[in-house]
Amino acid sequence: MATIDGLPPLREVIRAHDLVAKKQLGQNFLLDLNLTAKIARMAGDLAGCDVLEVGPGPGGLTRGLLAEGARRVLVVEKDPRCVPALEEIAATYPGRLEIVQGDALELDVASRLNAPIRVVSNLPYNVGTELLIRWLSPAVWPPFWTSLTLMFQKEVAERIVARPRSDHYGRLALLTQWRAEPKIVMHLPPEAFTPAPKVHSAVVHLTRLEAPRFPADAAVLSRVTAMAFNQRRKMLRSSLKGLGGDVEALLEGVGIVPTQRAEEIGLEQFCALARAVAAR
Ligand code: SAM
């Protein structure tokens, strides 16, 4: 059957390179090239952008990104078995695909790319959350990336976009929404992947803000929200006791009723609280 790029269908690639999925590497592959091209389009206009893709596997999403016109794609893949399959893609798109074999948690490859940079990845869920937190917490803001388009377990995607007073609201929502605009752009059932995982998935597209939405010191904001959500059902006057001093006066000073709970407090108020803590 003809494919978008004249390369063999992914099932053939997987057979030819004997890429039996490894559970410990979170290998649930997307084999439908129409679907991977659709995910690539969710990242926005790729022409004139460099793309970082972590965990390309046999290269379904990579092929989508290149077919959708990415200027250059840099892939980082931990599994050396995938490299020959990726080299075949590189040969079809001369000078546009660079392959790095290694662990994305150990390597810093951003300096090899030119702005504007979009990150697009379908990663194992634990690695994805860890990288998202790192990409949202660089020493200097704005970060190297313009947008992140990432596949997550549906429940994690809901935590990223959650609003106050909802079950999924917590630190991940606050950290993300402080510095970026996140949106769930696609839902995928388990059968979209081979092998099928147990859970549903969703693609989240995040656009960076040029400056954090409200002023606050990142470390103080992180400490205050950690303390508040550690005991999310407790009133803030008791969950924040560890801050020391007169916690009730501190809360009232920024317009928070001390009997409120963490899940009722929005980002703006948490930032105000972080500023008041930093000023003490
Ligand atoms: N992007 C491909 C797709 O959509 O079909 C593969 C997705 S699969 C869910 C995740 C990929 O990430 C696998 O190829 C796996 O080997 C790779 N991977 C897992 N941990 C990694 C890490 N720490 N660094 C880089 N790649 C990793």
Short mmCIF file of C-alpha atoms and ligand atoms in Angstrom, two decimals:
data_model
loop_
_atom_site.label_atom_id
_atom_site.label_comp_id
_atom_site.label_asym_id
_atom_site.label_seq_id
_atom_site.Cartn_x
_atom_site.Cartn_y
_atom_site.Cartn_z
CA MET A 1 0.00 0.00 0.00
CA ALA A 2 1.29 3.51 -0.85
CA THR A 3 2.34 5.66 2.14
CA ILE A 4 2.62 9.44 2.58
CA ASP A 5 6.36 9.34 1.88
CA GLY A 6 6.98 6.27 -0.26
CA LEU A 7 8.62 4.47 2.68
CA PRO A 8 7.23 1.05 3.71
CA PRO A 9 4.19 0.86 6.05
CA LEU A 10 5.21 0.78 9.72
CA ARG A 11 4.16 -2.84 10.24
CA GLU A 12 6.69 -3.81 7.56
CA VAL A 13 9.37 -1.60 9.15
CA ILE A 14 8.76 -3.25 12.52
CA ARG A 15 8.94 -6.72 10.97
CA ALA A 16 12.06 -5.95 8.91
CA HIS A 17 13.95 -4.60 11.94
CA ASP A 18 12.46 -7.07 14.41
CA LEU A 19 11.22 -4.26 16.69
CA VAL A 20 9.28 -6.39 19.15
CA ALA A 21 7.82 -3.84 21.62
CA LYS A 22 9.63 -3.70 24.97
CA LYS A 23 7.39 -2.98 27.93
CA GLN A 24 10.20 -1.56 30.08
CA LEU A 25 10.76 1.16 27.43
CA GLY A 26 7.03 2.00 27.32
CA GLN A 27 6.86 0.99 23.66
CA ASN A 28 3.29 1.44 22.42
CA PHE A 29 3.68 2.42 18.79
CA LEU A 30 1.41 4.47 16.54
CA LEU A 31 1.28 2.67 13.20
CA ASP A 32 -1.33 4.76 11.34
CA LEU A 33 0.54 7.39 9.34
CA ASN A 34 -2.65 9.42 8.81
CA LEU A 35 -2.94 9.67 12.59
CA THR A 36 0.72 10.63 13.11
CA ALA A 37 0.39 13.31 10.40
CA LYS A 38 -2.69 14.60 12.22
CA ILE A 39 -0.75 14.82 15.52
CA ALA A 40 2.05 16.64 13.67
CA ARG A 41 -0.52 19.18 12.39
CA MET A 42 -1.71 19.76 15.98
CA ALA A 43 1.74 21.19 16.71
CA GLY A 44 0.99 24.16 14.44
CA ASP A 45 2.79 25.33 11.32
CA LEU A 46 6.02 23.33 11.17
CA ALA A 47 7.50 25.01 8.10
CA GLY A 48 10.36 27.21 9.28
CA CYS A 49 10.58 25.35 12.63
CA ASP A 50 13.06 22.90 14.08
CA VAL A 51 11.37 20.04 15.92
CA LEU A 52 12.64 18.00 18.85
CA GLU A 53 11.03 14.58 19.06
CA VAL A 54 11.85 12.36 22.03
CA GLY A 55 11.23 8.62 21.66
CA PRO A 56 10.60 8.22 17.91
CA GLY A 57 10.55 4.40 18.04
CA PRO A 58 10.11 3.08 14.49
CA GLY A 59 9.43 6.65 13.33
CA GLY A 60 5.69 6.97 12.69
CA LEU A 61 5.41 10.43 14.24
CA THR A 62 8.82 11.39 12.80
CA ARG A 63 7.49 10.67 9.30
CA GLY A 64 4.38 12.74 10.07
CA LEU A 65 6.54 15.68 11.18
CA LEU A 66 8.73 15.55 8.08
CA ALA A 67 5.79 15.07 5.71
CA GLU A 68 4.08 18.08 7.34
CA GLY A 69 7.09 20.22 6.40
CA ALA A 70 9.27 20.54 9.55
CA ARG A 71 12.50 22.35 8.60
CA ARG A 72 14.60 19.91 10.65
CA VAL A 73 13.75 17.15 13.12
CA LEU A 74 16.09 16.00 15.87
CA VAL A 75 15.09 12.68 17.43
CA VAL A 76 16.41 11.18 20.68
CA GLU A 77 15.72 7.45 21.06
CA LYS A 78 16.89 5.24 23.91
CA ASP A 79 16.46 1.93 22.06
CA PRO A 80 19.40 1.31 19.68
CA ARG A 81 17.30 -1.25 17.75
CA CYS A 82 15.27 1.66 16.28
CA VAL A 83 18.27 3.48 14.76
CA PRO A 84 18.46 1.57 11.42
CA ALA A 85 14.74 2.17 10.80
CA LEU A 86 15.23 5.88 11.55
CA GLU A 87 18.26 6.01 9.22
CA GLU A 88 16.01 4.89 6.36
CA ILE A 89 13.76 7.89 7.05
CA ALA A 90 16.81 10.21 7.18
CA ALA A 91 17.85 8.95 3.72
CA THR A 92 14.42 9.86 2.31
CA TYR A 93 14.64 13.41 3.75
CA PRO A 94 18.32 14.37 3.17
CA GLY A 95 19.68 16.87 5.71
CA ARG A 96 16.39 17.16 7.62
CA LEU A 97 16.57 14.35 10.20
CA GLU A 98 19.26 14.02 12.87
CA ILE A 99 19.25 10.89 15.06
CA VAL A 100 20.68 10.80 18.58
CA GLN A 101 20.69 7.46 20.37
CA GLY A 102 20.50 7.83 24.14
CA ASP A 103 18.37 8.62 27.18
CA ALA A 104 16.53 11.95 26.85
CA LEU A 105 16.65 12.33 30.64
CA GLU A 106 20.46 12.40 30.49
CA LEU A 107 21.07 14.36 27.28
CA ASP A 108 20.70 18.07 26.62
CA VAL A 109 20.22 18.46 22.88
CA ALA A 110 18.38 21.79 22.70
CA SER A 111 21.59 23.64 21.76
CA ARG A 112 21.71 21.68 18.50
CA LEU A 113 18.46 23.25 17.31
CA ASN A 114 17.62 26.69 15.94
CA ALA A 115 14.65 28.79 17.02
CA PRO A 116 11.75 28.62 16.58
CA ILE A 117 11.70 25.15 18.15
CA ARG A 118 8.64 22.98 18.64
CA VAL A 119 8.74 19.82 20.76
CA VAL A 120 6.48 16.99 19.60
CA SER A 121 6.60 13.58 21.31
CA ASN A 122 4.75 10.40 22.11
CA LEU A 123 6.65 9.26 25.17
CA PRO A 124 6.32 6.67 27.90
CA TYR A 125 4.10 8.35 30.47
CA ASN A 126 6.58 8.55 33.35
CA VAL A 127 9.31 10.02 31.13
CA GLY A 128 6.81 12.45 29.57
CA THR A 129 5.75 13.94 32.91
CA GLU A 130 9.36 14.23 34.09
CA LEU A 131 10.40 15.99 30.87
CA LEU A 132 7.33 18.27 30.93
CA ILE A 133 8.28 19.46 34.43
CA ARG A 134 11.87 20.06 33.31
CA TRP A 135 10.78 21.92 30.16
CA LEU A 136 8.53 24.12 32.33
CA SER A 137 11.20 24.82 34.94
CA PRO A 138 14.35 26.12 33.22
CA ALA A 139 16.63 28.53 35.09
CA VAL A 140 15.72 31.30 32.63
CA TRP A 141 12.35 32.05 31.02
CA PRO A 142 11.34 32.04 28.12
CA PRO A 143 12.63 28.51 27.44
CA PHE A 144 14.19 27.10 24.27
CA TRP A 145 10.82 25.87 22.96
CA THR A 146 7.86 27.76 21.48
CA SER A 147 5.36 24.93 21.91
CA LEU A 148 5.13 21.41 23.32
CA THR A 149 2.78 18.85 21.77
CA LEU A 150 2.86 15.76 23.93
CA MET A 151 0.96 12.50 24.33
CA PHE A 152 -0.08 11.68 27.90
CA GLN A 153 -2.21 9.19 29.73
CA LYS A 154 -5.68 10.84 29.66
CA GLU A 155 -5.69 11.34 33.42
CA VAL A 156 -2.35 13.21 33.33
CA ALA A 157 -3.63 15.39 30.45
CA GLU A 158 -6.63 16.27 32.63
CA ARG A 159 -4.30 17.19 35.51
CA ILE A 160 -2.38 19.56 33.22
CA VAL A 161 -5.46 21.54 32.09
CA ALA A 162 -7.48 21.26 35.35
CA ARG A 163 -9.17 24.31 36.87
CA PRO A 164 -9.69 25.03 40.60
CA ARG A 165 -12.42 23.04 42.40
CA SER A 166 -12.02 20.03 40.09
CA ASP A 167 -10.72 16.58 41.06
CA HIS A 168 -7.61 16.77 38.86
CA TYR A 169 -6.52 20.26 40.01
CA GLY A 170 -3.14 20.38 41.70
CA ARG A 171 0.54 21.25 41.35
CA LEU A 172 0.87 20.07 37.73
CA ALA A 173 -1.98 22.39 36.64
CA LEU A 174 -0.46 25.32 38.53
CA LEU A 175 3.09 24.78 37.27
CA THR A 176 1.89 24.41 33.67
CA GLN A 177 -0.66 27.23 33.61
CA TRP A 178 1.76 29.63 35.31
CA ARG A 179 4.07 29.60 32.31
CA ALA A 180 2.10 28.14 29.40
CA GLU A 181 -1.32 27.85 27.80
CA PRO A 182 -2.23 24.14 27.70
CA LYS A 183 -5.05 22.59 25.67
CA ILE A 184 -6.15 19.00 25.09
CA VAL A 185 -6.28 18.73 21.29
CA MET A 186 -6.93 15.02 20.72
CA HIS A 187 -8.17 11.92 22.53
CA LEU A 188 -6.92 8.46 21.56
CA PRO A 189 -8.34 5.08 22.58
CA PRO A 190 -5.98 2.23 23.57
CA GLU A 191 -6.53 0.54 20.16
CA ALA A 192 -4.74 3.41 18.41
CA PHE A 193 -1.46 1.91 19.69
CA THR A 194 0.36 -1.37 19.05
CA PRO A 195 0.44 -3.05 21.49
CA ALA A 196 -2.63 -1.41 23.07
CA PRO A 197 -1.93 0.06 26.54
CA LYS A 198 -4.45 -0.35 29.37
CA VAL A 199 -5.29 3.35 29.51
CA HIS A 200 -6.76 6.03 27.24
CA SER A 201 -4.43 8.78 25.98
CA ALA A 202 -4.67 12.43 25.02
CA VAL A 203 -2.47 14.89 23.18
CA VAL A 204 -1.82 18.18 24.99
CA HIS A 205 -0.60 21.23 23.07
CA LEU A 206 1.14 23.86 25.22
CA THR A 207 2.12 27.29 24.00
CA ARG A 208 4.67 29.10 26.13
CA LEU A 209 3.88 32.49 27.64
CA GLU A 210 6.64 35.05 27.10
CA ALA A 211 6.57 35.76 30.86
CA PRO A 212 4.89 33.85 33.71
CA ARG A 213 1.20 34.74 33.99
CA PHE A 214 1.67 36.37 37.45
CA PRO A 215 4.90 37.37 39.18
CA ALA A 216 6.30 34.92 41.74
CA ASP A 217 9.59 33.25 42.64
CA ALA A 218 9.54 29.75 41.10
CA ALA A 219 11.11 28.03 44.12
CA VAL A 220 8.77 29.71 46.63
CA LEU A 221 5.70 29.00 44.49
CA SER A 222 6.75 25.36 44.21
CA ARG A 223 7.26 25.09 47.99
CA VAL A 224 3.95 26.72 48.87
CA THR A 225 1.92 24.63 46.40
CA ALA A 226 3.69 21.41 47.50
CA MET A 227 2.77 22.12 51.11
CA ALA A 228 -0.82 23.12 50.25
CA PHE A 229 -1.56 20.08 48.05
CA ASN A 230 0.26 17.57 50.24
CA GLN A 231 -2.87 17.64 52.37
CA ARG A 232 -5.33 18.89 49.76
CA ARG A 233 -8.46 18.25 51.82
CA LYS A 234 -7.16 20.17 54.86
CA MET A 235 -7.81 23.85 55.49
CA LEU A 236 -4.91 26.02 54.39
CA ARG A 237 -4.42 27.44 57.89
CA SER A 238 -3.33 23.95 58.96
CA SER A 239 -1.71 22.54 55.77
CA LEU A 240 0.53 25.64 55.56
CA LYS A 241 1.56 25.63 59.25
CA GLY A 242 5.05 24.62 58.13
CA LEU A 243 5.55 28.12 56.71
CA GLY A 244 5.88 29.33 60.32
CA GLY A 245 4.72 32.64 61.80
CA ASP A 246 1.13 33.83 61.70
CA VAL A 247 -0.23 31.77 58.79
CA GLU A 248 -3.81 33.09 59.17
CA ALA A 249 -2.64 36.71 58.86
CA LEU A 250 -0.48 35.77 55.87
CA LEU A 251 -3.46 34.17 54.10
CA GLU A 252 -5.85 36.98 54.94
CA GLY A 253 -3.27 39.50 53.71
CA VAL A 254 -3.59 38.09 50.17
CA GLY A 255 -7.37 37.66 50.28
CA ILE A 256 -7.48 33.94 51.08
CA VAL A 257 -9.92 32.78 53.77
CA PRO A 258 -7.79 30.57 56.10
CA THR A 259 -10.49 27.86 56.17
CA GLN A 260 -10.30 27.41 52.38
CA ARG A 261 -8.65 24.32 50.90
CA ALA A 262 -5.84 24.19 48.31
CA GLU A 263 -8.17 22.95 45.56
CA GLU A 264 -10.28 26.13 45.88
CA ILE A 265 -7.39 28.53 45.30
CA GLY A 266 -6.56 29.79 41.80
CA LEU A 267 -3.15 30.47 40.27
CA GLU A 268 -3.30 34.25 40.81
CA GLN A 269 -3.87 33.80 44.55
CA PHE A 270 -1.14 31.17 44.88
CA CYS A 271 1.28 33.60 43.19
CA ALA A 272 0.20 36.38 45.58
CA LEU A 273 0.77 34.01 48.50
CA ALA A 274 4.23 33.08 47.16
CA ARG A 275 5.11 36.79 46.90
CA ALA A 276 3.94 37.42 50.46
CA VAL A 277 6.00 34.46 51.75
CA ALA A 278 9.08 35.69 49.85
CA ALA A 279 8.61 39.20 51.29
CA ARG A 280 8.53 38.05 54.94
N1 SAM B 1 6.98 7.92 18.85
C1 SAM B 1 6.73 6.50 18.56
C2 SAM B 1 5.28 6.32 18.14
O1 SAM B 1 4.51 7.27 18.33
O2 SAM B 1 4.94 5.25 17.65
C3 SAM B 1 7.07 5.62 19.77
C4 SAM B 1 6.28 5.90 21.00
S1 SAM B 1 6.60 4.82 22.37
C5 SAM B 1 5.21 5.24 23.38
C6 SAM B 1 7.87 5.61 23.31
C7 SAM B 1 9.29 5.60 22.71
O3 SAM B 1 10.17 6.28 23.61
C8 SAM B 1 9.89 4.23 22.51
O4 SAM B 1 10.45 4.14 21.24
C9 SAM B 1 10.98 4.12 23.59
O5 SAM B 1 12.04 3.28 23.21
C10 SAM B 1 11.39 5.56 23.74
N2 SAM B 1 11.96 5.92 25.06
C11 SAM B 1 11.61 5.43 26.26
N3 SAM B 1 12.31 6.04 27.24
C12 SAM B 1 13.12 6.93 26.63
C13 SAM B 1 14.09 7.86 27.10
N4 SAM B 1 14.36 7.98 28.41
N5 SAM B 1 14.75 8.62 26.20
C14 SAM B 1 14.47 8.49 24.87
N6 SAM B 1 13.58 7.63 24.36
C15 SAM B 1 12.90 6.86 25.23
#
